[in-house]
Coordinates of C-alpha atoms in Angstrom, one line a residue:
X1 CA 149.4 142.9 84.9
X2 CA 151.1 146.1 84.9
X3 CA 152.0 148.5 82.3
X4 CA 156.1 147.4 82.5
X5 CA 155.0 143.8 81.7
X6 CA 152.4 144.7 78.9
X7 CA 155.3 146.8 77.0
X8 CA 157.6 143.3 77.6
X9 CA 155.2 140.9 76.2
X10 CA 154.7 143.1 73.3
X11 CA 158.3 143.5 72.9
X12 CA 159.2 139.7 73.6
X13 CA 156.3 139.3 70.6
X14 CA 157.3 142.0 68.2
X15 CA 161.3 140.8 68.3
X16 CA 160.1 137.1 68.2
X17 CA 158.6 138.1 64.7
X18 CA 161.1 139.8 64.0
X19 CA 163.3 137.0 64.4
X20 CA 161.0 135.0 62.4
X21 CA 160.9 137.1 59.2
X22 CA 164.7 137.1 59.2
X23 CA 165.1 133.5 60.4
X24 CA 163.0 132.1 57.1
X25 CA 164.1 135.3 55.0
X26 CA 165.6 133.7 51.8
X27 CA 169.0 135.1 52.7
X28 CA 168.8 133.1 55.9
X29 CA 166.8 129.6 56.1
X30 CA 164.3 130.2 53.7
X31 CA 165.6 128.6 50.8
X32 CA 166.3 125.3 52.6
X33 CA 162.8 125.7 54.4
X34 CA 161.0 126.0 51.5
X35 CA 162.6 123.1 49.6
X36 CA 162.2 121.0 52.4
X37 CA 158.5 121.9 52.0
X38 CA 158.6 121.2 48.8
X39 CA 156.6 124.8 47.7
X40 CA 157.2 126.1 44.0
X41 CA 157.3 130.1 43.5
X42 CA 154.1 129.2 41.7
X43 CA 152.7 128.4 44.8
X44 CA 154.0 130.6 46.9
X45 CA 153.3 133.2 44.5
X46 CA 149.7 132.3 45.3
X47 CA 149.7 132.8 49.4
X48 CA 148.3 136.4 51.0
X49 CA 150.8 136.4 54.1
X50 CA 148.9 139.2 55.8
X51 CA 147.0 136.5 57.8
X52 CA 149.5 134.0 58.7
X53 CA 151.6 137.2 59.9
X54 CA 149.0 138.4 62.1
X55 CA 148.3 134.9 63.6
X56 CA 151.8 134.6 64.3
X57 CA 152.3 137.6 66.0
X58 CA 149.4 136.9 68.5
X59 CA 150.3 133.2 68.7
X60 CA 154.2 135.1 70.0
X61 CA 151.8 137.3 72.2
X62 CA 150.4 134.0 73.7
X63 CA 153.5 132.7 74.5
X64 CA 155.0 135.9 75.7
X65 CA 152.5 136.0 78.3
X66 CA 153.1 132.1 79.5
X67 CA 156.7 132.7 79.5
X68 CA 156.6 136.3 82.1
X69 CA 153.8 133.8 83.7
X70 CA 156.1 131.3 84.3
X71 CA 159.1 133.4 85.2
X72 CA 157.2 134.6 87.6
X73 CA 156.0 131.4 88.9
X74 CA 159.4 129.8 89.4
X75 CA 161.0 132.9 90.7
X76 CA 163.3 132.7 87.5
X77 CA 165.5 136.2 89.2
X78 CA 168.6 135.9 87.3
X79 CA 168.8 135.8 83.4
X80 CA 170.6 132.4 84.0
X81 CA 167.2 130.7 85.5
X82 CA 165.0 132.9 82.6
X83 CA 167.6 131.5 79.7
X84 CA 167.2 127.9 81.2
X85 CA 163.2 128.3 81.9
X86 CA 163.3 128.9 78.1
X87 CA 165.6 126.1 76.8
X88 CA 163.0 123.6 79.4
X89 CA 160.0 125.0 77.6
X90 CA 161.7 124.3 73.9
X91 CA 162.6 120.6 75.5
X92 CA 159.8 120.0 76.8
X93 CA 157.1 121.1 74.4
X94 CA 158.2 122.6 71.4
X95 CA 160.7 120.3 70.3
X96 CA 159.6 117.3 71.3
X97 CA 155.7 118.0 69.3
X98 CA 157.7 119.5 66.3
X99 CA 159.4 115.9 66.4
X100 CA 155.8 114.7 65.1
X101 CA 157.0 116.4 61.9
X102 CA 159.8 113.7 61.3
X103 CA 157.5 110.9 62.6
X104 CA 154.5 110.6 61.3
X105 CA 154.5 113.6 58.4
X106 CA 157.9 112.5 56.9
X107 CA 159.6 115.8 57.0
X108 CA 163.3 116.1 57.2
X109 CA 165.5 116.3 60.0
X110 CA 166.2 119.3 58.2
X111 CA 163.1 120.5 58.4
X112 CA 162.7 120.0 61.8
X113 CA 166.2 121.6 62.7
X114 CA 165.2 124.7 60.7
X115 CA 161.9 124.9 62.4
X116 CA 163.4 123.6 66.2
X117 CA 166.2 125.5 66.0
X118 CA 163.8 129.1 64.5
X119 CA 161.8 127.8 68.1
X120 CA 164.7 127.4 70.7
X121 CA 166.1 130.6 69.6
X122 CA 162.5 132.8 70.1
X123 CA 162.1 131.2 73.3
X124 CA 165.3 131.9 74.5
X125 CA 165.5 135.6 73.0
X126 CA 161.6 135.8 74.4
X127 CA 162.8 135.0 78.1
X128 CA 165.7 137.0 77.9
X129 CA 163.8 140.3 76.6
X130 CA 160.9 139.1 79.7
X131 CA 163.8 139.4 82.1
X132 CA 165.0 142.4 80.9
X133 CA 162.2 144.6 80.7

């Protein structure tokens, strides 16, 4: 792994959190998301976000790296083929376990089209900034 694809999994990482903090900002989803969570300010109050944060960003770091991996693998040489690598990822993994949600925790279909959609949009902003860079 070169230097050029280190400096575009940290960029796919640090615009996918990014994208996160605005995406769940209260001016955004937020509000929604956290009634659909059902959290209190009282309780929210209470959480130290410095860890979740961090997890997050190396969790986008993770999948950063398997997303360049797998452009590379298919030969994805047109943004077109990254883009749709992306949207087959979200399909095929991410929003088909974040389904579990609806099933068998009883969240909302609003909660899961907060959380999907938050997901289909990283991957596809992700592969696009892979491509790029």
């Amino acid at each position: 792994m070169d230097t050029m694809t280190i400096i575009a999994i940290l960029a796919a990482s640090v615009a996918a959190q990014i994208l996160g903090g605005l995406w769940y900002s209260q001016s955004v989803f937020g509000k929604m998301w956290t009634k659909e969570m059902k959290f209190t300010k009282a309780k929210l109050a209470k959480v130290d976000m410095k860890t979740p944060i961090v997890v997050m960003f190396l969790t986008n770091i993770v999948t950063a790296t398997i997303l360049w991996w797998l452009q590379l693998a298919t030969s994805a040489g047109t943004i077109g083929k990254a883009l749709s690598l992306g949207l087959a990822v979200w399909i095929g993994f991410t929003a088909t376990v974040q389904l579990g949600g609806v099933l068998w925790e009883m969240k909302t279909l609003k909660w899961y089209a907060i959380n999907a959609g938050h997901s289909l949009v990283s991957l596809l902003l992700m592969s696009a900034i892979l491509f790029y860079l």
